[in-house]
CSV table of C-alpha atoms in Angstrom, one decimal:
chain,number,residue,atom,x,y,z
A,604,MET,CA,-15.8,-108.1,154.4
A,605,VAL,CA,-14.9,-108.1,150.7
A,606,GLU,CA,-17.1,-105.1,150.0
A,607,SER,CA,-15.4,-103.2,152.9
A,608,PHE,CA,-12.0,-104.1,151.7
A,609,LEU,CA,-12.9,-102.9,148.1
A,610,LEU,CA,-14.3,-99.7,149.4
A,611,THR,CA,-11.2,-99.1,151.5
A,612,ALA,CA,-8.7,-100.0,148.7
A,613,GLY,CA,-10.6,-98.0,146.2
A,614,SER,CA,-10.7,-94.9,148.4
A,615,ILE,CA,-6.9,-95.2,149.0
A,616,PHE,CA,-6.3,-95.6,145.3
A,617,ILE,CA,-8.5,-92.6,144.3
A,618,ILE,CA,-6.8,-90.3,146.9
A,619,THR,CA,-3.3,-91.5,145.8
A,620,VAL,CA,-4.1,-90.8,142.2
A,621,ALA,CA,-5.6,-87.4,143.0
A,622,LEU,CA,-2.4,-86.5,144.9
A,623,LEU,CA,-0.3,-87.7,141.9
A,624,ILE,CA,-2.2,-85.4,139.6
A,625,LEU,CA,-2.4,-82.3,141.9
A,626,ARG,CA,0.9,-82.5,143.5
A,627,PRO,CA,0.2,-80.2,146.4
A,628,TYR,CA,3.2,-78.3,147.7
A,629,ARG,CA,5.2,-79.7,144.7
A,630,MET,CA,5.0,-83.1,146.5
A,631,ASN,CA,7.2,-85.8,145.0
A,632,GLU,CA,5.0,-88.5,143.4
A,633,ALA,CA,6.7,-91.2,145.5
A,634,ILE,CA,5.4,-89.7,148.8
A,635,PRO,CA,1.6,-90.3,148.3
A,636,VAL,CA,2.2,-93.6,146.6
A,637,THR,CA,4.3,-94.8,149.6
A,638,ILE,CA,1.8,-93.6,152.1
A,639,GLY,CA,-1.1,-95.2,150.2
A,640,ALA,CA,0.9,-98.6,150.1
A,641,ILE,CA,1.5,-98.4,153.9
A,642,ALA,CA,-2.1,-97.8,154.4
A,643,ILE,CA,-3.1,-100.8,152.2
A,644,TYR,CA,-0.7,-102.9,154.3
A,645,ILE,CA,-2.0,-101.6,157.7
A,646,PHE,CA,-5.6,-102.3,156.8
A,647,GLY,CA,-4.6,-105.9,156.0
A,648,ILE,CA,-5.6,-105.8,152.4
A,649,VAL,CA,-2.1,-106.8,151.3
A,650,SER,CA,-0.1,-109.3,153.4
A,651,PHE,CA,3.6,-109.3,154.1
A,652,GLN,CA,4.1,-112.3,151.9
A,653,ASP,CA,2.2,-110.3,149.1
A,654,VAL,CA,4.8,-107.6,149.6
A,655,ILE,CA,7.8,-109.9,149.3
A,656,SER,CA,6.3,-111.3,146.1
A,657,ILE,CA,5.7,-107.8,144.7
A,658,ILE,CA,9.3,-106.8,145.4
A,659,GLY,CA,10.4,-109.8,143.3
A,660,ILE,CA,8.3,-108.5,140.4
A,661,VAL,CA,9.0,-104.8,140.6
A,662,ASN,CA,12.7,-104.5,141.6
A,663,GLY,CA,14.2,-105.7,138.2
A,664,ALA,CA,12.1,-103.3,136.2
A,665,ALA,CA,12.8,-100.4,138.6
A,666,ILE,CA,16.6,-101.0,138.6
A,667,THR,CA,16.6,-101.2,134.8
A,668,ILE,CA,14.8,-97.8,134.6
A,669,LEU,CA,17.0,-96.4,137.2
A,670,SER,CA,20.2,-97.4,135.3
A,671,THR,CA,18.8,-96.0,132.1
A,672,ILE,CA,18.2,-92.7,133.8
A,673,VAL,CA,21.7,-92.7,135.1
A,674,MET,CA,23.0,-93.2,131.6
A,675,SER,CA,20.9,-90.1,130.5
A,676,ILE,CA,22.2,-88.0,133.3
A,677,VAL,CA,25.8,-88.7,132.1
A,678,LEU,CA,25.0,-87.9,128.5
A,679,GLU,CA,23.3,-84.7,129.5
A,680,SER,CA,26.2,-83.7,131.8
A,681,ILE,CA,28.5,-83.8,128.8
A,682,GLY,CA,26.2,-81.7,126.6
A,683,PHE,CA,25.2,-84.5,124.1
A,684,PHE,CA,21.5,-83.8,124.0
A,685,ARG,CA,21.9,-80.0,123.6
A,686,TRP,CA,24.3,-80.7,120.8
A,687,ALA,CA,22.0,-83.1,119.1
A,688,ALA,CA,18.8,-80.9,119.3
A,689,PHE,CA,20.8,-77.8,118.1
A,690,ASN,CA,22.2,-79.7,115.1
A,691,LEU,CA,18.7,-80.8,114.2
A,692,ALA,CA,17.7,-77.1,114.0
A,693,ILE,CA,20.8,-76.4,112.0
A,694,ARG,CA,19.9,-79.3,109.5
A,695,SER,CA,16.4,-77.8,109.1
A,696,GLN,CA,18.0,-75.3,106.8
A,697,GLY,CA,15.2,-72.6,107.4
A,698,SER,CA,12.4,-75.1,106.9
A,699,GLY,CA,9.8,-75.0,109.7
A,700,ARG,CA,8.3,-78.3,108.4
A,701,ALA,CA,11.6,-80.1,108.4
A,702,LEU,CA,12.2,-78.9,112.0
A,703,PHE,CA,8.8,-80.4,113.0
A,704,TRP,CA,9.9,-83.8,111.7
A,705,TYR,CA,13.3,-83.6,113.1
A,706,ILE,CA,12.1,-82.8,116.6
A,707,ASN,CA,9.7,-85.8,116.3
A,708,VAL,CA,12.6,-88.0,115.4
A,709,ILE,CA,14.8,-86.9,118.3
A,710,CYS,CA,12.0,-87.3,120.8
A,711,PHE,CA,11.2,-90.7,119.5
A,712,LEU,CA,14.9,-91.8,119.6
A,713,MET,CA,15.3,-90.4,123.2
A,714,THR,CA,12.4,-92.5,124.4
A,715,MET,CA,13.6,-95.7,122.5
A,716,PHE,CA,17.1,-95.4,124.0
A,717,PHE,CA,16.1,-94.3,127.4
A,718,ASN,CA,12.5,-93.8,128.7
A,719,ASN,CA,9.5,-91.6,128.1
A,720,ASP,CA,9.8,-89.4,131.2
A,721,GLY,CA,13.5,-89.0,130.8
A,722,SER,CA,12.8,-88.0,127.2
A,723,ILE,CA,10.3,-85.3,128.3
A,724,LEU,CA,12.5,-83.9,130.9
A,725,ILE,CA,15.6,-83.6,128.7
A,726,THR,CA,14.2,-82.7,125.3
A,727,THR,CA,11.4,-80.2,126.3
A,728,PRO,CA,13.8,-77.6,127.7
A,729,ILE,CA,16.1,-78.0,124.7
A,730,ILE,CA,13.3,-77.6,122.2
A,731,ILE,CA,12.1,-74.5,124.0
A,732,GLN,CA,15.6,-73.0,123.8
A,733,THR,CA,15.9,-73.8,120.2
A,734,LEU,CA,12.6,-72.2,119.3
A,735,ASN,CA,13.6,-69.2,121.4
A,736,VAL,CA,16.7,-68.9,119.3
A,737,LEU,CA,14.4,-69.0,116.2
A,738,ASN,CA,12.3,-66.2,117.7
A,739,LEU,CA,9.1,-68.0,117.0
A,740,LYS,CA,5.8,-66.8,118.5
A,741,THR,CA,4.1,-68.8,121.3
A,742,ARG,CA,1.4,-70.2,118.9
A,743,GLN,CA,4.2,-71.3,116.5
A,744,LYS,CA,6.0,-73.1,119.3
A,745,ILE,CA,3.1,-75.3,120.3
A,746,PRO,CA,3.2,-77.7,117.2
A,747,TYR,CA,6.7,-78.5,117.9
A,748,LEU,CA,6.4,-78.9,121.7
A,749,LEU,CA,3.0,-80.8,121.7
A,750,SER,CA,4.1,-83.1,118.9
A,751,GLY,CA,7.5,-83.9,120.7
A,752,ALA,CA,5.7,-84.5,123.9
A,753,LEU,CA,3.1,-86.9,122.4
A,754,ILE,CA,5.7,-88.8,120.4
A,755,ALA,CA,8.1,-89.0,123.3
A,756,THR,CA,5.4,-90.4,125.5
A,757,GLY,CA,3.8,-92.7,123.0
A,758,ALA,CA,7.2,-94.1,121.8
A,759,SER,CA,7.5,-96.2,124.9
A,760,ALA,CA,5.1,-98.7,123.3
A,761,PRO,CA,7.4,-100.3,120.5
A,762,ILE,CA,9.8,-101.9,122.9
A,763,GLY,CA,9.4,-103.1,126.5
A,764,VAL,CA,12.3,-101.3,128.2
A,765,SER,CA,11.1,-97.7,127.7
A,766,ASN,CA,8.5,-97.7,130.3
A,767,LEU,CA,8.3,-98.9,133.8
A,768,ALA,CA,4.8,-100.3,133.4
A,769,ASN,CA,5.8,-102.2,130.3
A,770,LEU,CA,8.7,-103.9,132.1
A,771,ILE,CA,6.6,-104.9,135.3
A,772,SER,CA,3.7,-106.2,133.2
A,773,LEU,CA,5.9,-108.1,131.0
A,774,LYS,CA,7.1,-110.3,133.8
A,775,ILE,CA,3.4,-110.8,134.9
A,776,VAL,CA,2.3,-112.3,131.5
A,777,GLY,CA,5.5,-114.3,131.0
A,778,LEU,CA,6.8,-112.6,127.8
A,779,ASP,CA,10.3,-111.7,127.1
A,780,LEU,CA,11.6,-108.5,125.3
A,781,ASN,CA,12.1,-110.2,121.9
A,782,ALA,CA,8.6,-111.6,121.8
A,783,TYR,CA,7.2,-108.2,122.8
A,784,ALA,CA,9.3,-106.3,120.1
A,785,THR,CA,8.3,-108.8,117.4
A,786,MET,CA,4.6,-108.4,118.1
A,787,MET,CA,4.6,-104.8,119.0
A,788,LEU,CA,7.1,-102.9,117.0
A,789,ILE,CA,5.3,-102.6,113.7
A,790,PRO,CA,1.8,-101.9,115.1
A,791,SER,CA,2.8,-99.3,117.5
A,792,MET,CA,5.1,-97.7,115.0
A,793,ILE,CA,2.1,-97.4,112.6
A,794,GLY,CA,0.3,-95.8,115.5
A,795,LEU,CA,3.1,-93.2,116.2
A,796,LEU,CA,3.4,-92.4,112.5
A,797,SER,CA,-0.4,-91.7,112.5
A,798,ILE,CA,0.0,-89.3,115.5
A,799,SER,CA,2.8,-87.4,113.7
A,800,PHE,CA,0.9,-87.1,110.4
A,801,LEU,CA,-2.3,-86.2,112.0
A,802,LEU,CA,-0.5,-83.5,114.2
A,803,PHE,CA,1.2,-82.2,111.1
A,804,PHE,CA,-2.0,-81.8,109.3
A,805,HIS,CA,-3.8,-80.4,112.4
A,806,PHE,CA,-1.1,-77.8,112.9
A,807,ARG,CA,-0.4,-77.2,109.1
A,808,LYS,CA,-1.4,-73.5,109.5
A,809,GLU,CA,0.6,-72.9,112.6
A,810,ILE,CA,3.8,-74.5,111.5
A,811,PRO,CA,5.9,-71.8,109.8
A,812,VAL,CA,7.0,-72.6,106.3
A,813,HIS,CA,10.2,-70.6,106.8
A,814,ILE,CA,12.2,-70.1,109.9
A,815,PRO,CA,15.6,-68.4,110.5
A,816,VAL,CA,18.6,-70.2,109.3
A,817,ILE,CA,20.8,-71.2,112.3
A,818,HIS,CA,24.5,-71.1,111.6
A,819,ARG,CA,27.4,-72.9,113.5
A,820,ASP,CA,28.4,-69.6,115.1
A,821,THR,CA,25.1,-69.4,116.8
A,822,ALA,CA,25.8,-72.8,118.5
A,823,GLU,CA,28.3,-71.4,121.0
A,824,TRP,CA,25.7,-68.8,122.2
A,825,PHE,CA,23.0,-71.6,122.4
A,826,GLN,CA,25.1,-73.8,124.5
A,827,GLN,CA,25.8,-71.0,126.9
A,828,SER,CA,22.2,-69.9,127.2
A,829,THR,CA,20.9,-73.5,127.8
A,830,ASN,CA,23.5,-74.0,130.4
A,831,ARG,CA,22.5,-70.8,132.3
A,832,SER,CA,18.8,-71.7,132.0
A,833,SER,CA,19.1,-75.3,133.1
A,834,ASN,CA,18.6,-74.8,136.8
A,835,MET,CA,14.9,-75.7,136.8
A,836,ARG,CA,13.2,-77.5,139.6
A,837,ARG,CA,12.5,-81.2,138.7
A,838,ILE,CA,10.2,-83.2,140.8
A,839,HIS,CA,9.3,-86.6,139.4
A,840,PRO,CA,9.7,-90.2,140.5
A,841,LEU,CA,11.6,-91.1,137.3
A,842,MET,CA,14.2,-88.2,137.2
A,843,PRO,CA,16.5,-86.3,139.5
A,844,THR,CA,15.2,-83.3,141.5
A,845,THR,CA,18.3,-81.1,140.8
A,846,ALA,CA,19.6,-79.6,137.7
A,847,ALA,CA,21.9,-81.5,135.5
A,848,ASN,CA,25.6,-80.8,135.4
A,849,PRO,CA,26.4,-78.2,132.8
A,850,PRO,CA,28.3,-79.4,129.8
A,851,SER,CA,31.7,-78.2,128.9
A,852,SER,CA,31.9,-75.7,126.2
A,853,SER,CA,34.3,-78.0,124.3
A,854,ILE,CA,33.2,-81.2,122.6
A,855,ASP,CA,35.1,-84.4,123.0
A,856,TRP,CA,33.9,-86.2,119.9
A,857,ARG,CA,35.8,-89.4,120.7
A,858,MET,CA,34.0,-89.6,124.1
A,859,PHE,CA,30.7,-88.9,122.3
A,860,VAL,CA,31.2,-91.8,120.0
A,861,ILE,CA,32.3,-94.2,122.9
A,862,CYS,CA,29.2,-93.1,124.9
A,863,ILE,CA,26.8,-93.7,122.1
A,864,ILE,CA,28.4,-97.1,121.3
A,865,ILE,CA,27.9,-98.1,124.9
A,866,VAL,CA,24.3,-97.0,124.9
A,867,ILE,CA,23.5,-98.9,121.7
A,868,LEU,CA,25.3,-102.1,122.9
A,869,THR,CA,23.5,-101.9,126.2
A,870,ARG,CA,20.1,-101.7,124.4
A,871,ILE,CA,21.0,-104.6,122.1
A,872,SER,CA,22.2,-106.6,125.1
A,873,PHE,CA,18.7,-106.5,126.7
A,874,PHE,CA,17.4,-108.6,123.8
A,875,VAL,CA,20.5,-110.8,123.3
A,876,LEU,CA,21.0,-111.8,126.9
A,877,GLN,CA,17.4,-112.2,128.1
A,878,PRO,CA,16.9,-115.6,126.3
A,879,LEU,CA,20.0,-116.7,128.2
A,880,GLY,CA,18.2,-116.0,131.4
A,881,ILE,CA,20.0,-112.7,132.1
A,882,SER,CA,17.4,-110.2,133.2
A,883,THR,CA,17.5,-106.6,131.9
A,884,GLU,CA,18.8,-105.0,135.1
A,885,TRP,CA,22.3,-106.5,134.8
A,886,PRO,CA,23.3,-105.2,131.4
A,887,ALA,CA,21.5,-101.8,132.3
A,888,ILE,CA,23.8,-101.6,135.5
A,889,VAL,CA,26.9,-102.5,133.5
A,890,GLY,CA,26.1,-99.9,130.8
A,891,ALA,CA,25.6,-97.2,133.4
A,892,LEU,CA,28.8,-98.0,135.2
A,893,LEU,CA,30.8,-97.9,131.9
A,894,LEU,CA,29.4,-94.5,131.0
A,895,ILE,CA,30.2,-93.1,134.4
A,896,ALA,CA,33.8,-94.5,134.0
A,897,VAL,CA,34.2,-93.1,130.5
A,898,ARG,CA,33.1,-89.6,131.7
A,899,TRP,CA,35.5,-89.8,134.7
A,900,LEU,CA,38.4,-90.8,132.6
A,901,ARG,CA,37.8,-88.4,129.7
A,902,LYS,CA,36.4,-85.4,131.6
A,903,GLY,CA,37.6,-85.7,135.1
A,904,ILE,CA,34.1,-85.6,136.5
A,905,ALA,CA,33.8,-87.9,139.5
A,906,PRO,CA,30.6,-90.0,139.9
A,907,THR,CA,29.7,-88.1,143.2
A,908,ASP,CA,27.0,-86.2,141.2
A,909,ILE,CA,25.3,-89.3,140.2
A,910,ALA,CA,24.4,-90.3,143.8
A,911,SER,CA,22.6,-86.9,144.3
A,912,LYS,CA,20.9,-86.7,140.9
A,913,THR,CA,19.7,-90.4,140.5
A,914,PRO,CA,16.0,-90.6,141.5
A,915,TRP,CA,16.4,-93.5,144.0
A,916,HIS,CA,12.8,-92.9,145.1
A,917,ILE,CA,11.7,-94.7,141.9
A,918,LEU,CA,12.1,-97.9,143.9
A,919,LEU,CA,9.5,-96.8,146.4
A,920,PHE,CA,7.3,-95.3,143.7
A,921,ALA,CA,7.2,-98.6,141.7
A,922,LEU,CA,6.9,-100.8,144.9
A,923,GLY,CA,4.1,-98.5,146.4
A,924,MET,CA,2.1,-98.4,143.2
A,925,TYR,CA,2.0,-102.0,142.7
A,926,VAL,CA,1.1,-102.7,146.5
A,927,ILE,CA,-1.9,-100.4,146.0
A,928,VAL,CA,-3.0,-102.1,142.8
A,929,TYR,CA,-2.4,-105.5,144.4
A,930,GLY,CA,-4.6,-104.3,147.2
A,931,LEU,CA,-7.4,-103.7,144.6
A,932,TYR,CA,-6.7,-107.1,143.3
A,933,ASN,CA,-7.1,-108.7,146.7
A,934,ALA,CA,-10.2,-106.6,147.4
A,935,GLY,CA,-12.1,-108.0,144.4
A,936,LEU,CA,-11.8,-105.3,141.7
A,937,ILE,CA,-10.2,-107.7,139.2
A,938,GLU,CA,-13.1,-110.1,139.8
A,939,ILE,CA,-15.6,-107.4,138.9
A,940,ILE,CA,-13.7,-106.7,135.6
A,941,ILE,CA,-13.5,-110.4,134.8
A,942,SER,CA,-17.2,-111.0,135.5
A,943,GLN,CA,-18.3,-108.1,133.2
A,944,LEU,CA,-15.7,-108.6,130.4
A,945,GLY,CA,-14.1,-112.0,130.7
A,946,GLU,CA,-16.5,-113.9,128.5
A,947,TYR,CA,-16.4,-111.4,125.6
A,948,VAL,CA,-12.5,-111.1,125.8
A,949,ALA,CA,-12.1,-114.8,125.8
A,950,ASP,CA,-14.3,-115.1,122.6
A,951,ASN,CA,-11.6,-114.1,120.0
A,952,ARG,CA,-8.6,-112.1,119.5
A,953,PHE,CA,-10.4,-109.1,117.9
A,954,ASN,CA,-12.6,-108.6,121.1
A,955,ALA,CA,-9.5,-109.0,123.3
A,956,ILE,CA,-7.7,-106.2,121.5
A,957,PHE,CA,-10.4,-103.7,121.2
A,958,ILE,CA,-12.2,-104.4,124.6
A,959,ILE,CA,-9.1,-104.5,126.7
A,960,GLY,CA,-7.4,-101.7,124.6
A,961,LEU,CA,-10.3,-99.3,125.0
A,962,LEU,CA,-10.8,-100.2,128.6
A,963,LEU,CA,-7.1,-99.4,129.4
A,964,SER,CA,-7.3,-96.1,127.4
A,965,PHE,CA,-10.5,-95.1,129.4
A,966,MET,CA,-8.8,-96.1,132.8
A,967,SER,CA,-5.4,-94.5,131.9
A,968,ASN,CA,-7.1,-91.1,131.2
A,969,LEU,CA,-9.0,-91.1,134.4
A,970,PHE,CA,-6.5,-92.7,136.8
A,971,ASN,CA,-3.1,-92.6,135.1
A,972,ASN,CA,-1.6,-95.3,133.0
A,973,LEU,CA,0.9,-96.9,135.5
A,974,PRO,CA,-1.8,-98.2,137.9
A,975,SER,CA,-4.2,-98.9,135.0
A,976,VAL,CA,-1.9,-101.1,133.0
A,977,MET,CA,-1.1,-103.1,136.1
A,978,ILE,CA,-4.9,-103.6,136.9
A,979,GLY,CA,-5.5,-104.6,133.2
A,980,THR,CA,-2.6,-107.0,133.3
A,981,LEU,CA,-3.7,-108.7,136.4
A,982,SER,CA,-7.2,-108.9,135.1
A,983,LEU,CA,-6.0,-110.7,131.9
A,984,THR,CA,-4.0,-113.2,133.8
A,985,GLU,CA,-7.0,-114.2,135.9
A,986,MET,CA,-9.3,-114.7,133.0
A,987,HIS,CA,-7.5,-118.0,132.1
A,988,LEU,CA,-7.3,-117.1,128.5
A,989,GLU,CA,-5.5,-119.1,125.8
A,990,PRO,CA,-2.0,-117.6,125.3
A,991,SER,CA,-2.7,-116.1,121.8
A,992,ILE,CA,-5.7,-114.2,123.2
A,993,LEU,CA,-3.9,-113.3,126.5
A,994,HIS,CA,-0.9,-111.8,124.6
A,995,ALA,CA,-3.2,-110.0,122.2
A,996,GLY,CA,-5.1,-108.4,125.1
A,997,TYR,CA,-1.9,-107.5,126.8
A,998,PHE,CA,-0.3,-105.8,123.7
A,999,ALA,CA,-3.7,-103.9,123.3
A,1000,SER,CA,-3.5,-102.8,127.0
A,1001,ILE,CA,0.1,-101.4,126.4
A,1002,ILE,CA,-1.1,-99.5,123.3
A,1003,GLY,CA,-4.1,-98.1,125.4
A,1004,ALA,CA,-1.8,-97.1,128.2
A,1005,ASP,CA,0.9,-95.7,126.2
A,1006,ILE,CA,-1.0,-94.1,123.3
A,1007,GLY,CA,-4.7,-94.0,124.4
A,1008,ALA,CA,-3.7,-92.3,127.6
A,1009,LEU,CA,-2.6,-89.2,125.8
A,1010,ILE,CA,-6.1,-87.8,125.5
A,1011,LEU,CA,-6.0,-86.2,128.8
A,1012,PRO,CA,-2.8,-84.6,130.4
A,1013,MET,CA,-3.3,-86.6,133.6
A,1014,GLY,CA,-3.1,-89.9,131.5
A,1015,THR,CA,0.6,-90.2,132.0
A,1016,LEU,CA,3.0,-88.6,134.4
A,1017,ALA,CA,5.1,-87.6,131.5
A,1018,SER,CA,2.3,-85.4,130.0
A,1019,LEU,CA,1.8,-83.8,133.5
A,1020,LEU,CA,5.5,-83.2,133.7
A,1021,TRP,CA,5.5,-81.6,130.3
A,1022,MET,CA,2.7,-79.2,131.2
A,1023,HIS,CA,4.8,-78.3,134.3
A,1024,ILE,CA,7.9,-77.5,132.3
A,1025,LEU,CA,5.8,-75.2,130.0
A,1026,ARG,CA,4.6,-73.2,132.9
A,1027,GLU,CA,8.1,-72.8,134.2
A,1028,HIS,CA,9.2,-71.4,130.9
A,1029,ASN,CA,6.1,-69.0,130.9
A,1030,ILE,CA,4.4,-70.8,127.8
A,1031,HIS,CA,0.8,-70.5,128.3
A,1032,PHE,CA,-0.9,-73.8,127.2
A,1033,THR,CA,-4.2,-74.8,128.9
A,1034,TRP,CA,-5.7,-78.3,129.3
A,1035,ARG,CA,-8.5,-77.1,127.1
A,1036,LYS,CA,-6.0,-76.4,124.2
A,1037,TYR,CA,-4.3,-79.8,124.9
A,1038,ILE,CA,-7.5,-81.7,124.7
A,1039,LYS,CA,-8.7,-79.8,121.7
A,1040,THR,CA,-5.8,-81.3,119.8
A,1041,THR,CA,-5.5,-84.8,121.3
A,1042,LEU,CA,-9.3,-85.5,120.8
A,1043,VAL,CA,-8.7,-85.0,117.2
A,1044,VAL,CA,-5.5,-86.9,116.9
A,1045,ILE,CA,-5.4,-89.7,119.5
A,1046,PRO,CA,-8.6,-91.6,119.0
A,1047,ILE,CA,-8.0,-92.0,115.3
A,1048,SER,CA,-4.3,-93.1,115.9
A,1049,LEU,CA,-5.5,-95.4,118.7
A,1050,LEU,CA,-8.0,-97.2,116.4
A,1051,ILE,CA,-5.3,-97.4,113.7
A,1052,SER,CA,-2.9,-98.9,116.3
A,1053,PHE,CA,-5.5,-101.6,117.4
A,1054,THR,CA,-6.4,-102.5,113.8
A,1055,SER,CA,-2.7,-102.7,112.9
A,1056,LEU,CA,-2.0,-105.0,115.9
A,1057,TYR,CA,-5.0,-107.3,115.0
A,1058,TYR,CA,-3.9,-107.8,111.4
A,1059,TRP,CA,-0.2,-108.2,112.5
A,1060,LEU,CA,-1.1,-110.9,115.0
A,1061,GLU,CA,-3.4,-112.6,112.5
A,1062,LEU,CA,-0.4,-112.8,110.0
A,1063,PHE,CA,2.4,-113.9,112.2
A,1064,TYR,CA,0.9,-115.3,115.5
């Protein structure tokens, strides 16, 4: 009976992941996940009581990410991101190398203040338009685009609120955001810096030393061109499926400042309020409502567009994916992992970091990082480890799922989305070219990240 359940759950899981990667007929990713979850329930692998428990685990994380995306929709609609990206190009002062680092910075900040998928969706088209203005050749564009994508995706590791999987798994292992940031900020930042420097060295011949100098008078043309080209189809569980509202040609600096203050205070409130028992979804909702109100009062834009552009199906996506993974848990997959690795993981912190981290990197690249990090987290909690080893294994699993997953495009939904955006803009970039770069950069950065995590925990935990 157990073997039959495992075969059924495994088959549903593999089919679901395949549909997530292939996306036939431009299928929204929430559809195969929901169908897979329903199948898991119908076959009796997950009970109704299990589903109720899963809702309690998933809903707070999903609402937090949804609210964060609403905030990014508002900022995009008033032109903030286009303004920020173009000003980075201006500040480069004709230096292609400076532009490389500026793009890395903006992609990192976008993920830190919002989330990795939203960062990819917003920054990639803007970077493409900026590079088009600079009249760069396709081979010269790739270092900027690929580095931005890898940093935007990997930057979800330093803090727990930039990635849906991070938030869900945090609740499972019983950690709060402050403890997460204390243990993960430095090691994952070292890993991200490693990625940036290795990418810079890898692309040193493709990155132009000199690029055209962009002046302020070019900014008006750039704003108009990006507005006209923003009608691109977006299909992703974490972002809207329609184009963003074009920004006004005039810039309301006071509104910009107010909006940024709201975003920063909202982010800070996550860490301040959680020790008081207030979960992240509440300040996230308040922050989103404040931004909507500010835009309405200053620009006269009613919040009606938010209802149509907000990806409400993220709730189904998060719930469905967890139901499928929980089905694998009930069917015995977790027991197999525990029986094979549990003894070695429990031995010491070093083993926990490298075994679990490498396992999650491998699984994420084959099956996508969201279900993989859920499987890894559930496996850790069932190994009955002492807290220090449990948390070390968990932090390593996040690094593996957020950074290690970047070796193959199918490792993260953000990477797949990035490839899709490039195709829509007629930028030819194959999986082979992607892997040729990531195989050089990511394994080294991953080992540096694991090593940094080990010594950081040894010093302070």
